[in-house]
Coordinates of N, CA and C and ligand atoms in Angstrom, one line a residue:
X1 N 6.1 13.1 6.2 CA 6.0 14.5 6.5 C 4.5 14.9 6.2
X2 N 4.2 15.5 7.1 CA 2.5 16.2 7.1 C 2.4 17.3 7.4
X3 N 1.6 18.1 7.3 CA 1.4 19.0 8.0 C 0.1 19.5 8.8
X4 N 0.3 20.2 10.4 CA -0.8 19.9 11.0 C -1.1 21.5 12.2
X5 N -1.8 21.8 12.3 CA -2.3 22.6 13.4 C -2.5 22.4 14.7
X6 N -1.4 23.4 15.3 CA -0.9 23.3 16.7 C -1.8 23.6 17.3
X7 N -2.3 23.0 18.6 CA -3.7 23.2 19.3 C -3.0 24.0 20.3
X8 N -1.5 24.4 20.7 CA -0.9 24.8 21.6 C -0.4 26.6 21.2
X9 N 0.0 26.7 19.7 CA 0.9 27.5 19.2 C 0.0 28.4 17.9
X10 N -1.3 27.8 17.5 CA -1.6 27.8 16.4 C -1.5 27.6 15.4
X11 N -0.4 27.6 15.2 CA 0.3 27.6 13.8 C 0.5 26.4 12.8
X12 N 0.1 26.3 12.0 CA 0.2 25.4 10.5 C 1.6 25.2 10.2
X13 N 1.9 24.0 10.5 CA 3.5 24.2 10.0 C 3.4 22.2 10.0
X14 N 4.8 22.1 9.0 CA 5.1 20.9 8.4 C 5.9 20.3 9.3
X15 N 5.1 19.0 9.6 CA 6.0 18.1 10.6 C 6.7 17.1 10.1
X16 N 8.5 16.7 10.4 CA 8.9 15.7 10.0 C 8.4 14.3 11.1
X17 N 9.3 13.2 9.7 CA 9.8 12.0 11.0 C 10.1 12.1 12.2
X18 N 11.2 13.1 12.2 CA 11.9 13.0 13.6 C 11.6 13.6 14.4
X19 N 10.1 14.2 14.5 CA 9.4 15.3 15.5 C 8.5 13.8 16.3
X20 N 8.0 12.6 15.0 CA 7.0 12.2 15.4 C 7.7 11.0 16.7
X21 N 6.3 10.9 18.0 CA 7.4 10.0 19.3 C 6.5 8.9 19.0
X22 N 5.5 8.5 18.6 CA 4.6 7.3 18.5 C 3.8 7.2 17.3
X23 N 3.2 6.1 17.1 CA 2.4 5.8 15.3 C 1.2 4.3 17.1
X24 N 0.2 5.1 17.1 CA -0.7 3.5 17.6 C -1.9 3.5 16.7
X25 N -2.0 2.0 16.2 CA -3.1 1.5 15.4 C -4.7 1.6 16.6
X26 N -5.6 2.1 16.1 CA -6.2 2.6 16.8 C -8.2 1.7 16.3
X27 N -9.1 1.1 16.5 CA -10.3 1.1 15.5 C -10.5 2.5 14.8
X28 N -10.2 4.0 15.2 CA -10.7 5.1 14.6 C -9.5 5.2 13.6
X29 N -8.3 4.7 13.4 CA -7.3 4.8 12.7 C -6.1 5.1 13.4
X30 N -5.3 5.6 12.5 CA -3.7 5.5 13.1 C -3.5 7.2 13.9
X31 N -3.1 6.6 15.1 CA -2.7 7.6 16.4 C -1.3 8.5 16.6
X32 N -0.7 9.5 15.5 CA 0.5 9.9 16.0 C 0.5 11.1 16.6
X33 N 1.8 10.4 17.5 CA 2.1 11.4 18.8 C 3.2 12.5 18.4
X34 N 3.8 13.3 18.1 CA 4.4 14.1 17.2 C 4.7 15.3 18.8
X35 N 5.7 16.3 18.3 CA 6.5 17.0 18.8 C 6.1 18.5 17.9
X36 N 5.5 19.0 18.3 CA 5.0 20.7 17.4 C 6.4 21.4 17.5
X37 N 7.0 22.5 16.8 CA 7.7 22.9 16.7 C 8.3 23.9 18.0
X38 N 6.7 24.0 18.5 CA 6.5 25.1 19.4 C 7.4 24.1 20.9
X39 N 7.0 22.8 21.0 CA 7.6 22.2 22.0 C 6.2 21.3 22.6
X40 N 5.3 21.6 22.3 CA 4.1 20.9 22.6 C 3.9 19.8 22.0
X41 N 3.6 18.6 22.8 CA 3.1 17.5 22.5 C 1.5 17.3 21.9
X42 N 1.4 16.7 21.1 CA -0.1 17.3 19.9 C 0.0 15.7 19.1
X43 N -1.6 15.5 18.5 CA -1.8 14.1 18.2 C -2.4 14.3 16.8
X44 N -2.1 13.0 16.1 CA -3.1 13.5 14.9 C -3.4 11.9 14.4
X45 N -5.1 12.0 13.9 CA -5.7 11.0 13.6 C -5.3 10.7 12.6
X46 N -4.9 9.6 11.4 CA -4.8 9.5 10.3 C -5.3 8.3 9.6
X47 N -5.0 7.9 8.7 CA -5.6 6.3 8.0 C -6.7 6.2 7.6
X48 N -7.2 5.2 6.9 CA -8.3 4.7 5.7 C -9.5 4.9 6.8
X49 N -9.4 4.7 8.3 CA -10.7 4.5 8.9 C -10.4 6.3 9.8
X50 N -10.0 6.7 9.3 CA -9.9 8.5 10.2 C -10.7 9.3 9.6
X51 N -11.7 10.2 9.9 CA -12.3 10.8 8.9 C -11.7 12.2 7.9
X52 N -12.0 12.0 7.4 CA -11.3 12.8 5.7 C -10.9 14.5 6.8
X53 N -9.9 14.8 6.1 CA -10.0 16.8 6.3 C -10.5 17.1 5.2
X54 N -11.3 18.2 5.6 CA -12.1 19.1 4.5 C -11.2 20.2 4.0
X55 N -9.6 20.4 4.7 CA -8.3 21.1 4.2 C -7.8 21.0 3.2
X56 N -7.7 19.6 2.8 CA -6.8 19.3 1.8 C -7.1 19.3 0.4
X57 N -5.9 19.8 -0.1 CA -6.1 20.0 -1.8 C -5.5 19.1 -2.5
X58 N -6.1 18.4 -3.1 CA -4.8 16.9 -4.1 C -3.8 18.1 -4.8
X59 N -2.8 17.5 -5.0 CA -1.7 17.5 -5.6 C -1.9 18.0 -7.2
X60 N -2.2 18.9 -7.7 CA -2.3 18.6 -9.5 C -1.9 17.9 -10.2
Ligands
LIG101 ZN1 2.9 24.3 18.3

């Protein structure tokens, strides 16, 4: 579970497993293909070689 910004809907919302339709290993990092709530198909970069978000807050 992640959460990601709709480039279709705008909105910030938490995406499960069963939204996501693909995971591709990528040289820039890992490629998923995910399902937005809104119904739009939307991608997100992730992994050790993805570059960092400047969003995120650790966990306390
Ligand atoms: Zn959306």
């Amino acid at each position: 579970m992640f959460d990601s910004v709709c480039t279709s809907c705008h909105r910030r919302q938490l995406i499960f497993p069963s939204q996501v339709r693909s995971l591709d290993n990528s040289e820039r990092g890992i490629l998923e293909t995910y399902t937005c709530w809104c119904g739009s198909e939307q991608t997100w970069l992730t992994g050790a070689a993805a570059p960092a978000r400047d969003d995120l807050v650790p966990a306390a």
